[in-house]
Amino acid sequence: MGQFSTSPLRATSADALQHLPQSVVSMRRQYQAGDVSRWHSHPRTQLIYAVSGLMMAETQEARWTVPERHCLLVPADLPHEVRMVGAVDLQSLYIAPDSFAEGSARFCQVLAVSDLLAALIARFCDLDNPWPVSEHAHHLSRLILLELAEAQAAPLALPFPDHPGLRRACEALFSSPSQALTIDGWANEAGLSRRSFTRLFKHQTGLSFGEWRQRLRCQAALQAVARGTPLARVAASVGYDSPYSLTAMMQRLL
């Protein structure tokens, strides 16, 4: 490990970065509204940090909202898709899976980015992947991993149930988050008793139906706000009587 940085090993794409010899490499990029990084995976764990803007990420099992000052940790080899809602200033790190403690970074999760973690990521990106790895870059990468281990998970994941009836209910809410059916009504739509509906939903998603619907409405509201929709219209579109009640719900979640 050298005392000073030497020339960076440059890579022109996320795919090329995977083959650099460093255990942690970085990339920063700006995206326009509507840009989509279609289904893909990486051999490294990816940290996707929204410096500003809003991203929507999806795997086969769940969907995540990633607002600014949050990051999404995507395990190695997990297929995912990322959509940009509004302009997004993105910083990404690609981390060798063996850099994490055993058992960690096995699942997708949204993490709140502290001021310290944000500064560490920005400084690491500034170094532009030096090789041989400088002492500075090495210690920055270790500090980033330590801060990630302490980062707070944000309740912004929407797990998908497997049961066809539950899936139909979820897809109906995706299409129209303001729907005000009772649990009895949704159970009937799913072809289940109320008791079976609530138990099965909790078992397959880890959330009550009410918690899941609240997260969905928060996701939909964040997207609408990022597109510039007035808050009163956003509230009505996701089933809230006033901007105040919507804001209170989002503050509780975020």
PDB file of C-alpha atoms in Angstrom:
ATOM      1  CA  MET A   1       0.000   0.000   0.000  1.00  0.00           C
ATOM      2  CA  GLY A   2       1.685   3.176  -1.212  1.00  0.00           C
ATOM      3  CA  GLN A   3       2.120   6.403   0.723  1.00  0.00           C
ATOM      4  CA  PHE A   4       0.775   8.545  -2.122  1.00  0.00           C
ATOM      5  CA  SER A   5      -1.830   8.142  -4.872  1.00  0.00           C
ATOM      6  CA  THR A   6      -0.642   7.321  -8.344  1.00  0.00           C
ATOM      7  CA  SER A   7      -2.630   7.430 -11.572  1.00  0.00           C
ATOM      8  CA  PRO A   8      -6.243   6.211 -11.439  1.00  0.00           C
ATOM      9  CA  LEU A   9      -7.245   3.057 -13.245  1.00  0.00           C
ATOM     10  CA  ARG A  10      -9.969   4.445 -15.442  1.00  0.00           C
ATOM     11  CA  ALA A  11     -13.090   2.531 -16.415  1.00  0.00           C
ATOM     12  CA  THR A  12     -15.788   3.883 -18.660  1.00  0.00           C
ATOM     13  CA  SER A  13     -18.725   1.792 -17.428  1.00  0.00           C
ATOM     14  CA  ALA A  14     -20.085   0.059 -14.331  1.00  0.00           C
ATOM     15  CA  ASP A  15     -19.281  -3.293 -15.963  1.00  0.00           C
ATOM     16  CA  ALA A  16     -15.644  -2.329 -16.472  1.00  0.00           C
ATOM     17  CA  LEU A  17     -15.342  -1.184 -12.853  1.00  0.00           C
ATOM     18  CA  GLN A  18     -16.128  -4.689 -11.633  1.00  0.00           C
ATOM     19  CA  HIS A  19     -12.776  -5.916 -12.943  1.00  0.00           C
ATOM     20  CA  LEU A  20     -10.536  -3.339 -11.276  1.00  0.00           C
ATOM     21  CA  PRO A  21      -8.223  -4.834  -8.625  1.00  0.00           C
ATOM     22  CA  GLN A  22      -9.326  -2.562  -5.738  1.00  0.00           C
ATOM     23  CA  SER A  23     -11.742  -4.012  -3.198  1.00  0.00           C
ATOM     24  CA  VAL A  24     -13.815  -0.794  -3.303  1.00  0.00           C
ATOM     25  CA  VAL A  25     -14.248   1.298  -6.459  1.00  0.00           C
ATOM     26  CA  SER A  26     -16.431   4.308  -7.179  1.00  0.00           C
ATOM     27  CA  MET A  27     -18.418   5.928  -9.943  1.00  0.00           C
ATOM     28  CA  ARG A  28     -20.426   9.162 -10.011  1.00  0.00           C
ATOM     29  CA  ARG A  29     -22.997  10.018 -12.625  1.00  0.00           C
ATOM     30  CA  GLN A  30     -25.891  12.384 -13.249  1.00  0.00           C
ATOM     31  CA  TYR A  31     -29.170  11.100 -14.657  1.00  0.00           C
ATOM     32  CA  GLN A  32     -32.134  12.841 -16.231  1.00  0.00           C
ATOM     33  CA  ALA A  33     -35.761  12.343 -15.242  1.00  0.00           C
ATOM     34  CA  GLY A  34     -37.081   9.083 -16.628  1.00  0.00           C
ATOM     35  CA  ASP A  35     -33.685   7.413 -17.134  1.00  0.00           C
ATOM     36  CA  VAL A  36     -33.784   3.676 -16.420  1.00  0.00           C
ATOM     37  CA  SER A  37     -30.968   1.296 -15.610  1.00  0.00           C
ATOM     38  CA  ARG A  38     -32.692  -1.853 -16.817  1.00  0.00           C
ATOM     39  CA  TRP A  39     -32.459  -5.286 -15.220  1.00  0.00           C
ATOM     40  CA  HIS A  40     -28.857  -6.128 -14.470  1.00  0.00           C
ATOM     41  CA  SER A  41     -26.574  -7.399 -11.719  1.00  0.00           C
ATOM     42  CA  HIS A  42     -22.951  -6.967 -10.611  1.00  0.00           C
ATOM     43  CA  PRO A  43     -20.422  -9.411  -9.149  1.00  0.00           C
ATOM     44  CA  ARG A  44     -19.791  -6.821  -6.408  1.00  0.00           C
ATOM     45  CA  THR A  45     -22.141  -5.450  -3.787  1.00  0.00           C
ATOM     46  CA  GLN A  46     -23.340  -2.018  -4.946  1.00  0.00           C
ATOM     47  CA  LEU A  47     -23.997   1.020  -2.789  1.00  0.00           C
ATOM     48  CA  ILE A  48     -26.259   3.402  -4.749  1.00  0.00           C
ATOM     49  CA  TYR A  49     -26.328   6.811  -3.083  1.00  0.00           C
ATOM     50  CA  ALA A  50     -28.802   9.529  -4.103  1.00  0.00           C
ATOM     51  CA  VAL A  51     -26.968  12.769  -3.334  1.00  0.00           C
ATOM     52  CA  SER A  52     -30.023  14.543  -4.716  1.00  0.00           C
ATOM     53  CA  GLY A  53     -33.150  13.354  -6.476  1.00  0.00           C
ATOM     54  CA  LEU A  54     -35.252  10.221  -6.095  1.00  0.00           C
ATOM     55  CA  MET A  55     -34.707   6.676  -7.354  1.00  0.00           C
ATOM     56  CA  MET A  56     -37.044   3.695  -7.537  1.00  0.00           C
ATOM     57  CA  ALA A  57     -35.373   0.286  -7.407  1.00  0.00           C
ATOM     58  CA  GLU A  58     -36.936  -3.115  -7.894  1.00  0.00           C
ATOM     59  CA  THR A  59     -35.966  -6.769  -7.550  1.00  0.00           C
ATOM     60  CA  GLN A  60     -38.122  -9.848  -8.043  1.00  0.00           C
ATOM     61  CA  GLU A  61     -39.000  -9.778  -4.327  1.00  0.00           C
ATOM     62  CA  ALA A  62     -39.582  -6.099  -3.499  1.00  0.00           C
ATOM     63  CA  ARG A  63     -39.561  -2.456  -4.531  1.00  0.00           C
ATOM     64  CA  TRP A  64     -37.610   0.346  -2.818  1.00  0.00           C
ATOM     65  CA  THR A  65     -37.833   4.114  -2.787  1.00  0.00           C
ATOM     66  CA  VAL A  66     -34.421   5.781  -2.436  1.00  0.00           C
ATOM     67  CA  PRO A  67     -34.793   9.505  -1.692  1.00  0.00           C
ATOM     68  CA  GLU A  68     -31.886  11.917  -1.425  1.00  0.00           C
ATOM     69  CA  ARG A  69     -29.576  11.406   1.549  1.00  0.00           C
ATOM     70  CA  HIS A  70     -30.341   7.688   1.421  1.00  0.00           C
ATOM     71  CA  CYS A  71     -28.559   4.803  -0.229  1.00  0.00           C
ATOM     72  CA  LEU A  72     -29.573   1.366  -1.435  1.00  0.00           C
ATOM     73  CA  LEU A  73     -27.286  -1.555  -0.678  1.00  0.00           C
ATOM     74  CA  VAL A  74     -27.671  -4.213  -3.399  1.00  0.00           C
ATOM     75  CA  PRO A  75     -26.038  -7.610  -2.783  1.00  0.00           C
ATOM     76  CA  ALA A  76     -23.673  -9.049  -5.372  1.00  0.00           C
ATOM     77  CA  ASP A  77     -25.292 -10.930  -8.275  1.00  0.00           C
ATOM     78  CA  LEU A  78     -28.832  -9.771  -7.426  1.00  0.00           C
ATOM     79  CA  PRO A  79     -30.787  -8.695 -10.537  1.00  0.00           C
ATOM     80  CA  HIS A  80     -32.330  -5.248 -10.092  1.00  0.00           C
ATOM     81  CA  GLU A  81     -33.687  -2.289 -12.018  1.00  0.00           C
ATOM     82  CA  VAL A  82     -33.369   1.396 -11.099  1.00  0.00           C
ATOM     83  CA  ARG A  83     -35.609   4.229 -12.354  1.00  0.00           C
ATOM     84  CA  MET A  84     -34.902   7.924 -11.913  1.00  0.00           C
ATOM     85  CA  VAL A  85     -37.731  10.202 -10.794  1.00  0.00           C
ATOM     86  CA  GLY A  86     -36.579  13.695 -11.659  1.00  0.00           C
ATOM     87  CA  ALA A  87     -32.895  14.520 -12.101  1.00  0.00           C
ATOM     88  CA  VAL A  88     -30.628  12.397  -9.907  1.00  0.00           C
ATOM     89  CA  ASP A  89     -27.061  13.080  -8.778  1.00  0.00           C
ATOM     90  CA  LEU A  90     -25.716   9.592  -8.128  1.00  0.00           C
ATOM     91  CA  GLN A  91     -22.612   8.282  -6.393  1.00  0.00           C
ATOM     92  CA  SER A  92     -22.020   4.519  -6.500  1.00  0.00           C
ATOM     93  CA  LEU A  93     -19.538   2.273  -4.767  1.00  0.00           C
ATOM     94  CA  TYR A  94     -18.864  -1.288  -5.878  1.00  0.00           C
ATOM     95  CA  ILE A  95     -17.559  -3.363  -2.995  1.00  0.00           C
ATOM     96  CA  ALA A  96     -16.015  -6.826  -3.014  1.00  0.00           C
ATOM     97  CA  PRO A  97     -18.480  -9.095  -1.144  1.00  0.00           C
ATOM     98  CA  ASP A  98     -15.773 -10.418   1.186  1.00  0.00           C
ATOM     99  CA  SER A  99     -15.258  -6.860   2.505  1.00  0.00           C
ATOM    100  CA  PHE A 100     -18.395  -7.230   4.630  1.00  0.00           C
ATOM    101  CA  ALA A 101     -18.760  -9.116   7.889  1.00  0.00           C
ATOM    102  CA  GLU A 102     -20.140 -12.607   7.426  1.00  0.00           C
ATOM    103  CA  GLY A 103     -23.914 -12.548   7.062  1.00  0.00           C
ATOM    104  CA  SER A 104     -24.171  -8.816   6.353  1.00  0.00           C
ATOM    105  CA  ALA A 105     -25.079  -7.255   2.988  1.00  0.00           C
ATOM    106  CA  ARG A 106     -27.053 -10.354   2.033  1.00  0.00           C
ATOM    107  CA  PHE A 107     -30.284  -8.493   1.418  1.00  0.00           C
ATOM    108  CA  CYS A 108     -31.304  -5.259  -0.297  1.00  0.00           C
ATOM    109  CA  GLN A 109     -31.903  -2.429   2.129  1.00  0.00           C
ATOM    110  CA  VAL A 110     -32.305   1.337   2.123  1.00  0.00           C
ATOM    111  CA  LEU A 111     -30.039   3.085   4.618  1.00  0.00           C
ATOM    112  CA  ALA A 112     -30.063   6.655   5.877  1.00  0.00           C
ATOM    113  CA  VAL A 113     -26.796   8.415   4.961  1.00  0.00           C
ATOM    114  CA  SER A 114     -25.317  10.433   7.813  1.00  0.00           C
ATOM    115  CA  ASP A 115     -23.354  13.629   7.210  1.00  0.00           C
ATOM    116  CA  LEU A 116     -20.144  11.729   7.933  1.00  0.00           C
ATOM    117  CA  LEU A 117     -20.959   8.874   5.559  1.00  0.00           C
ATOM    118  CA  ALA A 118     -21.960  11.358   2.842  1.00  0.00           C
ATOM    119  CA  ALA A 119     -18.633  13.186   3.211  1.00  0.00           C
ATOM    120  CA  LEU A 120     -16.667   9.922   3.146  1.00  0.00           C
ATOM    121  CA  ILE A 121     -18.393   8.714  -0.022  1.00  0.00           C
ATOM    122  CA  ALA A 122     -17.899  12.069  -1.751  1.00  0.00           C
ATOM    123  CA  ARG A 123     -14.194  12.182  -0.846  1.00  0.00           C
ATOM    124  CA  PHE A 124     -13.665   8.598  -1.945  1.00  0.00           C
ATOM    125  CA  CYS A 125     -15.289   9.360  -5.307  1.00  0.00           C
ATOM    126  CA  ASP A 126     -12.998  12.395  -5.669  1.00  0.00           C
ATOM    127  CA  LEU A 127      -9.966  10.081  -5.588  1.00  0.00           C
ATOM    128  CA  ASP A 128     -11.092   8.425  -8.849  1.00  0.00           C
ATOM    129  CA  ASN A 129      -9.925   4.870  -8.066  1.00  0.00           C
ATOM    130  CA  PRO A 130      -6.154   5.330  -7.605  1.00  0.00           C
ATOM    131  CA  TRP A 131      -3.823   2.409  -8.253  1.00  0.00           C
ATOM    132  CA  PRO A 132      -1.814   1.249  -6.421  1.00  0.00           C
ATOM    133  CA  VAL A 133      -4.326   1.950  -3.651  1.00  0.00           C
ATOM    134  CA  SER A 134      -3.082   4.874  -1.602  1.00  0.00           C
ATOM    135  CA  GLU A 135      -3.107   4.833   2.187  1.00  0.00           C
ATOM    136  CA  HIS A 136      -5.698   7.610   2.049  1.00  0.00           C
ATOM    137  CA  ALA A 137      -8.036   5.624  -0.223  1.00  0.00           C
ATOM    138  CA  HIS A 138      -7.595   2.473   1.850  1.00  0.00           C
ATOM    139  CA  HIS A 139      -8.551   4.165   5.114  1.00  0.00           C
ATOM    140  CA  LEU A 140     -11.470   5.990   3.527  1.00  0.00           C
ATOM    141  CA  SER A 141     -12.873   2.702   2.254  1.00  0.00           C
ATOM    142  CA  ARG A 142     -12.514   1.109   5.714  1.00  0.00           C
ATOM    143  CA  LEU A 143     -14.269   4.056   7.345  1.00  0.00           C
ATOM    144  CA  ILE A 144     -17.098   3.812   4.802  1.00  0.00           C
ATOM    145  CA  LEU A 145     -17.621   0.144   5.671  1.00  0.00           C
ATOM    146  CA  LEU A 146     -17.620   0.942   9.393  1.00  0.00           C
ATOM    147  CA  GLU A 147     -20.214   3.709   8.912  1.00  0.00           C
ATOM    148  CA  LEU A 148     -22.361   1.453   6.747  1.00  0.00           C
ATOM    149  CA  ALA A 149     -22.431  -1.122   9.531  1.00  0.00           C
ATOM    150  CA  GLU A 150     -23.893   1.538  11.855  1.00  0.00           C
ATOM    151  CA  ALA A 151     -26.312   3.122   9.367  1.00  0.00           C
ATOM    152  CA  GLN A 152     -30.018   3.116  10.214  1.00  0.00           C
ATOM    153  CA  ALA A 153     -32.304   1.137   7.924  1.00  0.00           C
ATOM    154  CA  ALA A 154     -35.184   3.191   6.479  1.00  0.00           C
ATOM    155  CA  PRO A 155     -38.680   1.614   6.241  1.00  0.00           C
ATOM    156  CA  LEU A 156     -38.935   2.166   2.491  1.00  0.00           C
ATOM    157  CA  ALA A 157     -39.098  -1.413   1.198  1.00  0.00           C
ATOM    158  CA  LEU A 158     -42.260  -2.928  -0.244  1.00  0.00           C
ATOM    159  CA  PRO A 159     -41.909  -6.723  -0.166  1.00  0.00           C
ATOM    160  CA  PHE A 160     -44.042  -8.614  -2.687  1.00  0.00           C
ATOM    161  CA  PRO A 161     -46.238 -11.493  -1.442  1.00  0.00           C
ATOM    162  CA  ASP A 162     -46.230 -14.771  -3.393  1.00  0.00           C
ATOM    163  CA  HIS A 163     -49.905 -15.671  -2.968  1.00  0.00           C
ATOM    164  CA  PRO A 164     -51.777 -14.806  -6.217  1.00  0.00           C
ATOM    165  CA  GLY A 165     -54.719 -13.223  -4.377  1.00  0.00           C
ATOM    166  CA  LEU A 166     -52.483 -11.065  -2.202  1.00  0.00           C
ATOM    167  CA  ARG A 167     -50.463 -10.129  -5.253  1.00  0.00           C
ATOM    168  CA  ARG A 168     -53.631  -8.982  -7.021  1.00  0.00           C
ATOM    169  CA  ALA A 169     -54.517  -6.742  -4.082  1.00  0.00           C
ATOM    170  CA  CYS A 170     -51.031  -5.221  -4.103  1.00  0.00           C
ATOM    171  CA  GLU A 171     -51.105  -4.616  -7.855  1.00  0.00           C
ATOM    172  CA  ALA A 172     -54.498  -2.915  -7.521  1.00  0.00           C
ATOM    173  CA  LEU A 173     -53.017  -0.552  -4.931  1.00  0.00           C
ATOM    174  CA  PHE A 174     -49.968   0.082  -7.092  1.00  0.00           C
ATOM    175  CA  SER A 175     -52.341   1.223  -9.838  1.00  0.00           C
ATOM    176  CA  SER A 176     -54.459   3.372  -7.504  1.00  0.00           C
ATOM    177  CA  PRO A 177     -52.960   4.052  -4.037  1.00  0.00           C
ATOM    178  CA  SER A 178     -55.977   6.083  -2.909  1.00  0.00           C
ATOM    179  CA  GLN A 179     -58.346   3.099  -2.912  1.00  0.00           C
ATOM    180  CA  ALA A 180     -60.186   2.993   0.408  1.00  0.00           C
ATOM    181  CA  LEU A 181     -61.376  -0.607   0.578  1.00  0.00           C
ATOM    182  CA  THR A 182     -61.486  -2.066   4.097  1.00  0.00           C
ATOM    183  CA  ILE A 183     -59.434  -5.127   4.981  1.00  0.00           C
ATOM    184  CA  ASP A 184     -62.627  -7.162   4.582  1.00  0.00           C
ATOM    185  CA  GLY A 185     -62.976  -5.774   1.074  1.00  0.00           C
ATOM    186  CA  TRP A 186     -59.373  -6.583   0.143  1.00  0.00           C
ATOM    187  CA  ALA A 187     -59.715 -10.063   1.650  1.00  0.00           C
ATOM    188  CA  ASN A 188     -62.771 -10.634  -0.523  1.00  0.00           C
ATOM    189  CA  GLU A 189     -60.843  -9.418  -3.597  1.00  0.00           C
ATOM    190  CA  ALA A 190     -58.087 -11.907  -2.759  1.00  0.00           C
ATOM    191  CA  GLY A 191     -60.556 -14.754  -2.283  1.00  0.00           C
ATOM    192  CA  LEU A 192     -59.644 -15.204   1.382  1.00  0.00           C
ATOM    193  CA  SER A 193     -61.268 -14.784   4.765  1.00  0.00           C
ATOM    194  CA  ARG A 194     -60.215 -11.702   6.743  1.00  0.00           C
ATOM    195  CA  ARG A 195     -58.265 -13.903   9.184  1.00  0.00           C
ATOM    196  CA  SER A 196     -56.429 -15.777   6.414  1.00  0.00           C
ATOM    197  CA  PHE A 197     -55.728 -12.546   4.525  1.00  0.00           C
ATOM    198  CA  THR A 198     -54.148 -10.752   7.478  1.00  0.00           C
ATOM    199  CA  ARG A 199     -52.127 -13.751   8.663  1.00  0.00           C
ATOM    200  CA  LEU A 200     -50.857 -14.696   5.215  1.00  0.00           C
ATOM    201  CA  PHE A 201     -49.977 -11.108   4.313  1.00  0.00           C
ATOM    202  CA  LYS A 202     -47.932 -10.686   7.481  1.00  0.00           C
ATOM    203  CA  HIS A 203     -46.223 -14.047   6.963  1.00  0.00           C
ATOM    204  CA  GLN A 204     -45.240 -13.358   3.339  1.00  0.00           C
ATOM    205  CA  THR A 205     -44.188  -9.711   3.624  1.00  0.00           C
ATOM    206  CA  GLY A 206     -43.230  -9.224   7.272  1.00  0.00           C
ATOM    207  CA  LEU A 207     -45.674  -6.280   7.411  1.00  0.00           C
ATOM    208  CA  SER A 208     -49.317  -5.896   8.289  1.00  0.00           C
ATOM    209  CA  PHE A 209     -51.499  -4.911   5.349  1.00  0.00           C
ATOM    210  CA  GLY A 210     -51.964  -1.460   6.898  1.00  0.00           C
ATOM    211  CA  GLU A 211     -48.200  -0.952   7.243  1.00  0.00           C
ATOM    212  CA  TRP A 212     -47.634  -2.129   3.670  1.00  0.00           C
ATOM    213  CA  ARG A 213     -50.296   0.226   2.285  1.00  0.00           C
ATOM    214  CA  GLN A 214     -48.814   3.138   4.220  1.00  0.00           C
ATOM    215  CA  ARG A 215     -45.368   2.465   2.764  1.00  0.00           C
ATOM    216  CA  LEU A 216     -46.875   2.235  -0.721  1.00  0.00           C
ATOM    217  CA  ARG A 217     -48.591   5.588  -0.282  1.00  0.00           C
ATOM    218  CA  CYS A 218     -45.362   7.119   0.996  1.00  0.00           C
ATOM    219  CA  GLN A 219     -43.511   5.810  -2.074  1.00  0.00           C
ATOM    220  CA  ALA A 220     -46.166   7.155  -4.425  1.00  0.00           C
ATOM    221  CA  ALA A 221     -46.159  10.539  -2.660  1.00  0.00           C
ATOM    222  CA  LEU A 222     -42.367  10.841  -2.844  1.00  0.00           C
ATOM    223  CA  GLN A 223     -42.483  10.157  -6.575  1.00  0.00           C
ATOM    224  CA  ALA A 224     -45.227  12.719  -7.173  1.00  0.00           C
ATOM    225  CA  VAL A 225     -43.425  15.385  -5.133  1.00  0.00           C
ATOM    226  CA  ALA A 226     -40.198  14.697  -7.066  1.00  0.00           C
ATOM    227  CA  ARG A 227     -42.121  15.337 -10.297  1.00  0.00           C
ATOM    228  CA  GLY A 228     -43.289  18.707  -8.981  1.00  0.00           C
ATOM    229  CA  THR A 229     -46.928  17.842  -8.244  1.00  0.00           C
ATOM    230  CA  PRO A 230     -48.549  20.243  -5.718  1.00  0.00           C
ATOM    231  CA  LEU A 231     -48.785  18.679  -2.271  1.00  0.00           C
ATOM    232  CA  ALA A 232     -52.579  19.021  -2.000  1.00  0.00           C
ATOM    233  CA  ARG A 233     -52.996  17.039  -5.216  1.00  0.00           C
ATOM    234  CA  VAL A 234     -50.434  14.483  -4.038  1.00  0.00           C
ATOM    235  CA  ALA A 235     -52.352  13.942  -0.793  1.00  0.00           C
ATOM    236  CA  ALA A 236     -55.630  13.332  -2.616  1.00  0.00           C
ATOM    237  CA  SER A 237     -53.967  10.956  -5.104  1.00  0.00           C
ATOM    238  CA  VAL A 238     -52.723   8.664  -2.335  1.00  0.00           C
ATOM    239  CA  GLY A 239     -55.837   8.695  -0.154  1.00  0.00           C
ATOM    240  CA  TYR A 240     -55.200  11.455   2.397  1.00  0.00           C
ATOM    241  CA  ASP A 241     -57.662  14.228   3.234  1.00  0.00           C
ATOM    242  CA  SER A 242     -55.051  16.960   3.595  1.00  0.00           C
ATOM    243  CA  PRO A 243     -51.378  17.727   2.933  1.00  0.00           C
ATOM    244  CA  TYR A 244     -50.896  17.918   6.707  1.00  0.00           C
ATOM    245  CA  SER A 245     -52.007  14.330   7.330  1.00  0.00           C
ATOM    246  CA  LEU A 246     -49.857  13.091   4.437  1.00  0.00           C
ATOM    247  CA  THR A 247     -46.802  15.010   5.685  1.00  0.00           C
ATOM    248  CA  ALA A 248     -47.296  13.668   9.214  1.00  0.00           C
ATOM    249  CA  MET A 249     -47.377  10.086   7.913  1.00  0.00           C
ATOM    250  CA  MET A 250     -44.240  10.576   5.813  1.00  0.00           C
ATOM    251  CA  GLN A 251     -42.369  12.171   8.717  1.00  0.00           C
ATOM    252  CA  ARG A 252     -43.205   9.195  10.916  1.00  0.00           C
ATOM    253  CA  LEU A 253     -41.864   6.788   8.321  1.00  0.00           C
ATOM    254  CA  LEU A 254     -38.795   8.769   7.265  1.00  0.00           C
TER     255      LEU A 254
END
